[in-house]
Every structure is written in C-alpha cells, then in structure tokens.
Coordinates of C-alpha atoms and ligand atoms in Angstrom, one line a residue:
X55 CA -32.6 -10.0 -26.2
X56 CA -31.9 -8.0 -29.2
X57 CA -30.1 -9.4 -32.2
X58 CA -26.7 -8.0 -32.4
X59 CA -25.4 -6.5 -35.6
X60 CA -23.7 -9.1 -37.7
X61 CA -21.2 -8.0 -40.3
X62 CA -17.6 -8.3 -41.3
X63 CA -16.5 -6.4 -38.2
X64 CA -18.5 -8.2 -35.6
X65 CA -15.8 -10.8 -34.7
X66 CA -12.8 -8.7 -35.0
X67 CA -10.7 -8.3 -31.8
X68 CA -11.1 -4.6 -31.7
X69 CA -13.1 -2.2 -29.5
X70 CA -16.8 -1.5 -30.2
X71 CA -15.9 2.1 -30.9
X72 CA -13.4 1.1 -33.5
X73 CA -15.9 -1.2 -35.1
X74 CA -18.4 1.7 -35.2
X75 CA -15.8 3.8 -36.9
X76 CA -15.0 1.1 -39.4
X77 CA -18.7 0.7 -40.3
X78 CA -19.1 4.5 -40.7
X79 CA -16.1 4.6 -42.9
X80 CA -17.4 1.7 -45.0
X81 CA -20.7 3.6 -45.4
X82 CA -19.0 6.9 -46.1
X83 CA -20.4 8.4 -42.9
X84 CA -18.8 10.7 -40.3
X85 CA -17.0 8.5 -37.8
X86 CA -18.1 10.6 -35.0
X87 CA -21.8 11.5 -35.5
X88 CA -22.9 9.3 -38.4
X89 CA -23.9 12.2 -40.6
X90 CA -23.0 11.9 -44.3
X91 CA -19.3 12.5 -44.7
X92 CA -18.1 15.3 -47.0
X93 CA -14.8 13.8 -47.8
X94 CA -12.5 11.4 -46.0
X95 CA -14.2 10.1 -42.9
X96 CA -15.9 13.1 -41.3
X97 CA -18.8 15.5 -41.8
X98 CA -17.9 19.2 -42.2
X99 CA -18.6 19.9 -38.5
X100 CA -16.2 17.2 -37.3
X101 CA -13.7 18.0 -40.1
X102 CA -13.4 21.5 -38.6
X103 CA -13.3 20.1 -35.1
X104 CA -10.6 17.7 -35.9
X105 CA -8.6 20.5 -37.7
X106 CA -8.8 22.8 -34.7
X107 CA -7.9 20.0 -32.3
X108 CA -4.8 19.2 -34.3
X109 CA -3.8 22.9 -34.5
X110 CA -3.9 23.1 -30.8
X111 CA -2.0 19.9 -30.3
X112 CA 0.7 20.8 -32.7
X113 CA 0.8 24.4 -31.7
X114 CA 0.4 25.6 -35.3
X115 CA 0.2 29.3 -36.0
X116 CA -0.5 29.3 -39.7
X117 CA -3.8 28.5 -41.3
X118 CA -3.8 26.7 -44.6
X119 CA -6.8 28.3 -46.3
X120 CA -6.5 26.1 -49.3
X121 CA -7.4 23.2 -47.1
X122 CA -10.6 21.4 -47.8
X123 CA -12.4 22.1 -44.6
X124 CA -11.9 25.9 -45.0
X125 CA -13.2 25.8 -48.5
X126 CA -16.3 23.9 -47.4
X127 CA -16.8 26.3 -44.5
X128 CA -16.7 29.2 -46.9
X129 CA -19.5 27.9 -49.1
X130 CA -21.8 26.8 -46.3
Ligands
LIG86 ZN1 -19.8 14.4 -37.6

C-alpha cells in the first residue's frame, strides 16, 4: 500500500478534488492542471477557459480587453 499524502488538508471533511485544488492554490499552481499559475489560481490556458465558460454562462456580449487573461494572451 502506498503512503497517502499527509498535509494540513488530509483530514479535512472535504472532497478529494477540493483538497487537490487547495494544495494547488497553496503552491501557486493551476487548480485544474497543476501547471505554474500566472495569477490567481490558474495557468493562462485555464484562465482563458474559465473566462469563456463564464461568458457563456452569463450570456455576456462585451469583452473586457483590459482583463488580465487578454493581456497575457496578447503577449504569448
Ligand atoms: Zn491549467
């Protein structure tokens, strides 16, 4: 049997996925793929994905080009 990860999240009454997200956040990594996060809690790829997902959900028509994820997209 493999040793399980023991840290401050191990015994919390939350889902395994949530613990993974908390660990990623603690280590400044993307909460979805584990890549180094640009800012907040996601890498650029998932920052954009999350943005587009929210647009769809909220039915937004405007794009806020001053937003971080657009700026980062422009440079990369
Ligand atoms: Zn990611």
